[in-house]
PDB file of C-alpha atoms in Angstrom:
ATOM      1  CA  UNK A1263       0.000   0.000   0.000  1.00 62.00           C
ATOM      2  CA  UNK A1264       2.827   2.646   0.644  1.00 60.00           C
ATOM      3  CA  UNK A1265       4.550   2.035  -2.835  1.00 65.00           C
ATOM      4  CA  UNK A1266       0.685   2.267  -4.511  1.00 64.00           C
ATOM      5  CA  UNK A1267       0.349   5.913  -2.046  1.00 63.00           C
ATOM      6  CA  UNK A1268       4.245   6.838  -3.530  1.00 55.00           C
ATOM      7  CA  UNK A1269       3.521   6.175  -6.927  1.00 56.00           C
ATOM      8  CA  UNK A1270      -0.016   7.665  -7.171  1.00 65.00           C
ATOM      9  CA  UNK A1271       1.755  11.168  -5.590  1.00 61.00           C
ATOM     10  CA  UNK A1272       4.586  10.871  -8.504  1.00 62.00           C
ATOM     11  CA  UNK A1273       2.244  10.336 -11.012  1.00 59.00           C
ATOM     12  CA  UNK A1274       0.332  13.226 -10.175  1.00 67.00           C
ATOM     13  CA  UNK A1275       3.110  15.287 -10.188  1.00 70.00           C
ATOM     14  CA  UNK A1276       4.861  13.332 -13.400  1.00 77.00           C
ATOM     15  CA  UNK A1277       4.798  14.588 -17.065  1.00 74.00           C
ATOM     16  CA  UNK A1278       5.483  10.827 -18.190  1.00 78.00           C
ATOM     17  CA  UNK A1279       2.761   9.132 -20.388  1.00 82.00           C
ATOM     18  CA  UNK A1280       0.789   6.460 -18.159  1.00 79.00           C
ATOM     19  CA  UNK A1281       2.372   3.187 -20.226  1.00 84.00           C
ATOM     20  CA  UNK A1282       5.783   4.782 -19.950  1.00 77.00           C
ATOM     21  CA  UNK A1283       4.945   5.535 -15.931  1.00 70.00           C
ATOM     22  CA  UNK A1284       4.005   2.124 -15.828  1.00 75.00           C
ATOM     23  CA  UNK A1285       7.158   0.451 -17.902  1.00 79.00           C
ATOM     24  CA  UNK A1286       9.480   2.649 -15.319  1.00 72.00           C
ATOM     25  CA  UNK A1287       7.342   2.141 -12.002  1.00 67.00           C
ATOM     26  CA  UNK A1288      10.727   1.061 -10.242  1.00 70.00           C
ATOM     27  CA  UNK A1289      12.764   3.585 -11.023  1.00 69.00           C
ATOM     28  CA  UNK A1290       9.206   6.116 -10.011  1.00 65.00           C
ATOM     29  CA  UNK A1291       8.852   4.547  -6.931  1.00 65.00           C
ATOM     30  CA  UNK A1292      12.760   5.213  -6.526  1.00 67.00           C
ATOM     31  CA  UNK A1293      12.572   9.107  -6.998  1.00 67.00           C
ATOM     32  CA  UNK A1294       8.903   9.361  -5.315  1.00 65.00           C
ATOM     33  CA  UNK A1295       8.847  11.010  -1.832  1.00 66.00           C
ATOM     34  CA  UNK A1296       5.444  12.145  -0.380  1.00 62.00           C
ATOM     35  CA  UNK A1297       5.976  15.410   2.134  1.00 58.00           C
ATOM     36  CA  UNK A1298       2.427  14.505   3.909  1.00 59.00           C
ATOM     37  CA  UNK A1299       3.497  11.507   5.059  1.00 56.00           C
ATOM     38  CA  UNK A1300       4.787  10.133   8.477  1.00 56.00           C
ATOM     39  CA  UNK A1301       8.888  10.723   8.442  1.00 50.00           C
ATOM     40  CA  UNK A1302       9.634   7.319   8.363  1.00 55.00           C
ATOM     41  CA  UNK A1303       6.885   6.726   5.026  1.00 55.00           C
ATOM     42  CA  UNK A1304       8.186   9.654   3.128  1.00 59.00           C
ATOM     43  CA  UNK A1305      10.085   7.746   0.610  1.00 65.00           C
ATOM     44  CA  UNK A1306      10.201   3.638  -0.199  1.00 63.00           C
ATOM     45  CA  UNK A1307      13.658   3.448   0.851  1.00 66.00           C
ATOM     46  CA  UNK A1308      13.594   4.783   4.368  1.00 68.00           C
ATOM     47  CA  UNK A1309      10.496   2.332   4.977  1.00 70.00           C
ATOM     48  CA  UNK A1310      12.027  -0.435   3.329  1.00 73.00           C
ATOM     49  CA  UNK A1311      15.567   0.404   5.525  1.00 73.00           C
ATOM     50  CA  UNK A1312      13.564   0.553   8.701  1.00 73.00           C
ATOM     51  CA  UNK A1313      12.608  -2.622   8.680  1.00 76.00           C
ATOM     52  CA  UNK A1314      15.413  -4.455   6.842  1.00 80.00           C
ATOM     53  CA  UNK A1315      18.215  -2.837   8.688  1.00 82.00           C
ATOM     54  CA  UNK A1316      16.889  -4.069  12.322  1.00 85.00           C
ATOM     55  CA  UNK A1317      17.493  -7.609  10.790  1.00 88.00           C
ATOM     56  CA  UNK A1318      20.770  -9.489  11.649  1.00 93.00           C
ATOM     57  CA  UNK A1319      23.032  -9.596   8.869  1.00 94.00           C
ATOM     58  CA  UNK A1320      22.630 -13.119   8.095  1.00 93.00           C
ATOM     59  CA  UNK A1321      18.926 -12.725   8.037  1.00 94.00           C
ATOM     60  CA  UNK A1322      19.354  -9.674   5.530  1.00 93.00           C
ATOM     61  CA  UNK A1323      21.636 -12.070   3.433  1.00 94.00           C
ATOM     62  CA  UNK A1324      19.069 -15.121   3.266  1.00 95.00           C
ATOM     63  CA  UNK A1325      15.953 -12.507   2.650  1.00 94.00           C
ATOM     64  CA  UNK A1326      18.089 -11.080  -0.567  1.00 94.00           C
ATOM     65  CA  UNK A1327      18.802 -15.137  -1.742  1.00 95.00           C
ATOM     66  CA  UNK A1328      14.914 -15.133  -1.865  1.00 96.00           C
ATOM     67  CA  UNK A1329      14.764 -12.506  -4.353  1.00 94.00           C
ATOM     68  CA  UNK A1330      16.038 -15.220  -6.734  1.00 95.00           C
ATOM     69  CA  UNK A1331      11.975 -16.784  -7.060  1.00 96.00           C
ATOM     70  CA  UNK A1332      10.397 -14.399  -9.338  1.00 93.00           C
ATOM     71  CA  UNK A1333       7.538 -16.807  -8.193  1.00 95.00           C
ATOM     72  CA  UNK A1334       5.928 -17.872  -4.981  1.00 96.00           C
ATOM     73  CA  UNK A1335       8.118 -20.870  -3.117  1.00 96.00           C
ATOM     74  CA  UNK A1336       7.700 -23.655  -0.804  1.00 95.00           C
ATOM     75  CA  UNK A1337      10.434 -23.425   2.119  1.00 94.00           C
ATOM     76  CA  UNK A1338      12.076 -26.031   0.600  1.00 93.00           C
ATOM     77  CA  UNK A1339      12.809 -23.470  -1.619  1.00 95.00           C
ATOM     78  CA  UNK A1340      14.275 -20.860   1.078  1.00 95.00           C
ATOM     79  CA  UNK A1341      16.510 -24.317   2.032  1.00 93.00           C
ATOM     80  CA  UNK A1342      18.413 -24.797  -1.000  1.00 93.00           C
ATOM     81  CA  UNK A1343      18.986 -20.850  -1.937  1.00 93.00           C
ATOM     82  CA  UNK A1344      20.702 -21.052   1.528  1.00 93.00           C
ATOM     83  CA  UNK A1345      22.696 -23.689   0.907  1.00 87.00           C
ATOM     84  CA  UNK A1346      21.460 -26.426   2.328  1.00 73.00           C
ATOM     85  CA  UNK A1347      22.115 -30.057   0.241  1.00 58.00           C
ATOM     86  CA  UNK A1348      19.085 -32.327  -0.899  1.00 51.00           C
ATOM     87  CA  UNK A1349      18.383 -36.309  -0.826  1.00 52.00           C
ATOM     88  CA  UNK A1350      16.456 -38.581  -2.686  1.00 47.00           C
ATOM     89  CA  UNK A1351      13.319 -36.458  -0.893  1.00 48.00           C
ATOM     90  CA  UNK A1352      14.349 -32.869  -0.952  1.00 52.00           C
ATOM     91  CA  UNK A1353      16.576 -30.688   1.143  1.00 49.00           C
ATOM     92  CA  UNK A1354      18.275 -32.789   3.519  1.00 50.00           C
ATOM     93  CA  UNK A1355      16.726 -30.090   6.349  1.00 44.00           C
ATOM     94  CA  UNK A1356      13.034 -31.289   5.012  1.00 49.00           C
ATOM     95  CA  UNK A1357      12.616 -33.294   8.050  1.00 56.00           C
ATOM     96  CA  UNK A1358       9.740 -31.287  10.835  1.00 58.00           C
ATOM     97  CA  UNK A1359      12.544 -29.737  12.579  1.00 57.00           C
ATOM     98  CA  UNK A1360      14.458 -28.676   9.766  1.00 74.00           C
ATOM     99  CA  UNK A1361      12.017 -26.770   7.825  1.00 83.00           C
ATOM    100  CA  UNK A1362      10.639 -25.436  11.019  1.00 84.00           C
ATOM    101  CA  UNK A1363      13.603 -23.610  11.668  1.00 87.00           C
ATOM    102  CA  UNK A1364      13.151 -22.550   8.132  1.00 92.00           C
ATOM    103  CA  UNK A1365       9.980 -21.445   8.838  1.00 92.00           C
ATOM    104  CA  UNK A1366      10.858 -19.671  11.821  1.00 92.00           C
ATOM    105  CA  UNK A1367      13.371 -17.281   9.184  1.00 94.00           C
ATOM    106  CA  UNK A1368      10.278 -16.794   6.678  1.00 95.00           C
ATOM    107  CA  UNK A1369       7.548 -16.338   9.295  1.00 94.00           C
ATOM    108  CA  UNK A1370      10.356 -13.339  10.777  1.00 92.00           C
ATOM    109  CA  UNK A1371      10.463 -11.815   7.669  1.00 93.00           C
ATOM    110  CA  UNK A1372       6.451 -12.299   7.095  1.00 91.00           C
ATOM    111  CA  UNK A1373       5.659 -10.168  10.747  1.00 89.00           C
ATOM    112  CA  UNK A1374       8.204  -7.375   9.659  1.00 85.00           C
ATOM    113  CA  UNK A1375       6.316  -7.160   6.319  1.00 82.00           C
ATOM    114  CA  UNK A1376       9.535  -8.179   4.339  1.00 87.00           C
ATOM    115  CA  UNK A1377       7.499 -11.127   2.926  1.00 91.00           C
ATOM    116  CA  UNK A1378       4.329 -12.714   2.309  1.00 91.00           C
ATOM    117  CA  UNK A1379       2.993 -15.563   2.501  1.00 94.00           C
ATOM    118  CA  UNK A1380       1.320 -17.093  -0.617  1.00 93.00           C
ATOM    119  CA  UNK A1381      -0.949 -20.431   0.340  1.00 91.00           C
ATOM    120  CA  UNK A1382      -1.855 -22.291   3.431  1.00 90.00           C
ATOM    121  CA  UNK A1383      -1.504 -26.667   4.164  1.00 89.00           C
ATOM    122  CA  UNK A1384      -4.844 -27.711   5.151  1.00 87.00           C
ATOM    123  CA  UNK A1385      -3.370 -27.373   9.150  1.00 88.00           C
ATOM    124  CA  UNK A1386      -2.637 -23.595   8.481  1.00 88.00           C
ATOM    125  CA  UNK A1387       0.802 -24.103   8.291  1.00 88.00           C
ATOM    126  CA  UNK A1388       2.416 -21.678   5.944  1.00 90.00           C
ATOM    127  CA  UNK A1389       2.733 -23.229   2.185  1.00 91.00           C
ATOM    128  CA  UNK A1390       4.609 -20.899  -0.084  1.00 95.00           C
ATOM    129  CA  UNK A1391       5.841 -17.465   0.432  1.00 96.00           C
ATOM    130  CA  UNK A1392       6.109 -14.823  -2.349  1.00 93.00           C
ATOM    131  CA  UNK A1393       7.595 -10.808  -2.211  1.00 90.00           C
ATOM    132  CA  UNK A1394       5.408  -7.860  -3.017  1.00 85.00           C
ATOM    133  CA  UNK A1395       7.296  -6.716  -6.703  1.00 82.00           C
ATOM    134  CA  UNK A1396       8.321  -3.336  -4.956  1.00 79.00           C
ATOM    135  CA  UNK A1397      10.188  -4.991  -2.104  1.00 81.00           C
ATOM    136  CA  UNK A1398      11.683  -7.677  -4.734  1.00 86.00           C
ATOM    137  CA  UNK A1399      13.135  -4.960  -6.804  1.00 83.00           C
ATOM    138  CA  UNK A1400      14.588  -3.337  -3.464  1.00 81.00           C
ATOM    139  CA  UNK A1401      16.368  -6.201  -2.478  1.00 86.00           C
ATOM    140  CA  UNK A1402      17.308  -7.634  -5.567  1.00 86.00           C
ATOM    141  CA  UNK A1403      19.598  -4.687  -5.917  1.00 84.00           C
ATOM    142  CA  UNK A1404      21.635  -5.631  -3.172  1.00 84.00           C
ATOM    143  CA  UNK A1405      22.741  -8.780  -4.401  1.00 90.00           C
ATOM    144  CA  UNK A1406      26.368  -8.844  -5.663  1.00 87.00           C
ATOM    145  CA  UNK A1407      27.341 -10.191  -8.757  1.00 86.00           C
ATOM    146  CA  UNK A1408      29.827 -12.727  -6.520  1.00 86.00           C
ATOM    147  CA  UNK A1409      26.710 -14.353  -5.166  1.00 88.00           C
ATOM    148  CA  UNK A1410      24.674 -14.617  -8.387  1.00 89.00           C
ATOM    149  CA  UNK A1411      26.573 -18.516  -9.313  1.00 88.00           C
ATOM    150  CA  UNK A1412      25.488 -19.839  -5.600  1.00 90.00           C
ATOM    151  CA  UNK A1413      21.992 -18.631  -5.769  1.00 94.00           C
ATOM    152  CA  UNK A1414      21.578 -19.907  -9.792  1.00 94.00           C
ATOM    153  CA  UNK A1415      22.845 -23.644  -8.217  1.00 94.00           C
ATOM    154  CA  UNK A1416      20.139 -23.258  -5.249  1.00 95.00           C
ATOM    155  CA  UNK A1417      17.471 -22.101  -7.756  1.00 96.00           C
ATOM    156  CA  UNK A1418      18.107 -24.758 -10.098  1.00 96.00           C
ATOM    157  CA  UNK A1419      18.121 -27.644  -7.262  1.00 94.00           C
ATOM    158  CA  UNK A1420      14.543 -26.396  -6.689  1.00 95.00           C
ATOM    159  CA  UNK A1421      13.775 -26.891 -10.149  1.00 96.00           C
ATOM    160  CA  UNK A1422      14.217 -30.519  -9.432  1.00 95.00           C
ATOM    161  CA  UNK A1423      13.071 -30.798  -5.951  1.00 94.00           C
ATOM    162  CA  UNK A1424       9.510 -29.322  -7.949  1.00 95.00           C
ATOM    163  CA  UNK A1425       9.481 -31.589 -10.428  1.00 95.00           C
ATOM    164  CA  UNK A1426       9.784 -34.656  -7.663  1.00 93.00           C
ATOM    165  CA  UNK A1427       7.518 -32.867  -5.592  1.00 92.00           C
ATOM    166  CA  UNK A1428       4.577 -32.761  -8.284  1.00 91.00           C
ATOM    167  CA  UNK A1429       5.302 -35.712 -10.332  1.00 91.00           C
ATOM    168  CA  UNK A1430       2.865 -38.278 -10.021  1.00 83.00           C
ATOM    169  CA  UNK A1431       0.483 -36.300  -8.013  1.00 84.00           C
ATOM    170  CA  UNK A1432       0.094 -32.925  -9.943  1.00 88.00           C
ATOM    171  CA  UNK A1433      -2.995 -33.396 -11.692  1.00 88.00           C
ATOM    172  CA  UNK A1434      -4.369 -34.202  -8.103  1.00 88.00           C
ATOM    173  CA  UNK A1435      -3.901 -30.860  -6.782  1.00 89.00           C
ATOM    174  CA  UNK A1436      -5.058 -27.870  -9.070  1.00 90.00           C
ATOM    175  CA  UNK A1437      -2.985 -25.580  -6.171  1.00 89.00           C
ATOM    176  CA  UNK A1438       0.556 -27.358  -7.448  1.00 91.00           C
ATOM    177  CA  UNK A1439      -0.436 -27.885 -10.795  1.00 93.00           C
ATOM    178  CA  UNK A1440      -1.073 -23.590 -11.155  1.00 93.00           C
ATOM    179  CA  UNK A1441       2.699 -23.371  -8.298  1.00 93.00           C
ATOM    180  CA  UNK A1442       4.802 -25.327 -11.386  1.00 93.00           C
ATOM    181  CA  UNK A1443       2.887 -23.933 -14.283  1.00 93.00           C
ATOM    182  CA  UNK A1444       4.616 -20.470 -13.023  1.00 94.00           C
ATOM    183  CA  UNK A1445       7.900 -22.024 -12.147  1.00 96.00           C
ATOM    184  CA  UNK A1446       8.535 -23.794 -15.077  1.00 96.00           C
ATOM    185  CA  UNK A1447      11.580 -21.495 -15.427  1.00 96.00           C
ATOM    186  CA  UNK A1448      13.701 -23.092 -12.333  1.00 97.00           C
ATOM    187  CA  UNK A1449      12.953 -26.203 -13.870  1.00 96.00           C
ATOM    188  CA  UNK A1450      14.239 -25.465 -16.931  1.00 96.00           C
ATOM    189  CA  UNK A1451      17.434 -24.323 -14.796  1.00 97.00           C
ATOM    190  CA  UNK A1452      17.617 -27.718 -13.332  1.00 96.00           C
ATOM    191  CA  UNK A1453      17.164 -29.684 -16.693  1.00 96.00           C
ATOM    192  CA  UNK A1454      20.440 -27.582 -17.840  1.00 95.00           C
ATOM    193  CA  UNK A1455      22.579 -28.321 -14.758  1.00 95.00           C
ATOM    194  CA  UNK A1456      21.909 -32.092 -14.453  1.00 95.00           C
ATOM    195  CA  UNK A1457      24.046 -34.643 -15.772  1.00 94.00           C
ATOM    196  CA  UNK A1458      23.399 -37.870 -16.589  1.00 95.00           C
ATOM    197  CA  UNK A1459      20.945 -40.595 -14.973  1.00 95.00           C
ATOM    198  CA  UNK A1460      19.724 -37.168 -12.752  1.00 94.00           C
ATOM    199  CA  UNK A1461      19.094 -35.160 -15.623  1.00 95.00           C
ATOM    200  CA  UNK A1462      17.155 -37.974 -17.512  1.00 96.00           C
ATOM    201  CA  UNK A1463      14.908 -38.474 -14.192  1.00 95.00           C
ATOM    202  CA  UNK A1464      13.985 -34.719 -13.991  1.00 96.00           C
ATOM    203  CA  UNK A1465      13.174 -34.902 -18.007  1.00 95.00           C
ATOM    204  CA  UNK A1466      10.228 -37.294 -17.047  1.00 93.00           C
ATOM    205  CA  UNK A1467       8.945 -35.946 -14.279  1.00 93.00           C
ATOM    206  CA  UNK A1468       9.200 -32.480 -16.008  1.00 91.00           C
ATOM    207  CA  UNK A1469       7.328 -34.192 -19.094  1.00 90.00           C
ATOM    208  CA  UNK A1470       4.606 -35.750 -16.664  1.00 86.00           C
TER     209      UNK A1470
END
């Protein structure tokens, strides 16, 4: 809501055409600042700093690996951009206590409105998690170029922990069916970092 209230107030104060507004709203929201707003809400980037700079620094550096999903993700997701190795079943921290500890990260970043989360299991525990665009875009611009190969390998391992997740049971589920539809591009990524036996496995599920 406070990057819709910033870039209504530029617009109304911008001579740029609406589709051109609209193509740009990133850098807009960059350069908008609203004067009749509360201090800390007068531009994105104080808001956005307020809460992300109270964070621990390793918390900062897992919430920018996240900005790698252009989609929403299931922690198992969060586990492999932050290094963590898989099995036969997933990320080798998939078991209850692993993954709540990984839950415990993403449901810190959820209360300080860093994050969102995206579905529900049918025992209200959290599903997948997804950024608002505005709050992608911030962080995604502090990720260095030296950590770009480590979060390609992570997003790519969840290209084929989402093909082993859905295969055989996605056309039970409409909910996973629409989650790989949109994330067909990480398991592309997997496809072209698999070798042998692996990579022939992930072909089939990704063709079921």
């Amino acid at each position: 809501p406070l990057a819709i209230a910033l870039l209504a107030g530029e617009y109304d104060v911008s001579d740029v055409p609406p589709a051109g507004f609209l193509a740009n709203w990133a850098h807009e929201l960059a350069q908008a600042e609203r004067h009749g707003l509360a201090g800390h809400h007068r531009t994105f980037a104080v808001a956005f700093n307020r809460s992300y700079e109270r964070l621990a620094a390793p918390l900062q550096a897992r919430l920018r690996a996240l900005t790698r999903f252009p989609f929403p993700f299931f922690a198992e997701g969060a586990a492999l951009l932050w290094g963590l190795g898989t099995d036969e079943t997933g990320p080798s921290a998939s078991s209850e206590q692993g993954l709540g500890a990984i839950r415990q990260d993403l449901g810190e970043f959820t209360r300080r409105s860093l994050l969102q989360v995206d579905g529900w299991f049918e025992d209200d525990t959290a599903a997948t998690y997804r950024f608002q665009p505005a709050l992608q875009q911030a962080l995604a611009r502090r990720v260095g170029d030296d950590d770009q190969a480590t979060l390609d390998a992570g997003y790519a391992a969840y290209g084929a922990w989402l093909a082993w997740r859905g295969y055989g049971d996605i056309h039970k589920d409409p909910g996973l069916s629409r989650l790989v539809r949109r994330s067909l591009d990480a398991l592309d990524a997997a496809t072209d970092r698999l070798e042998g036996n692996e990579r022939l496995w992930h072909i089939q599920r990704l063709a079921w």
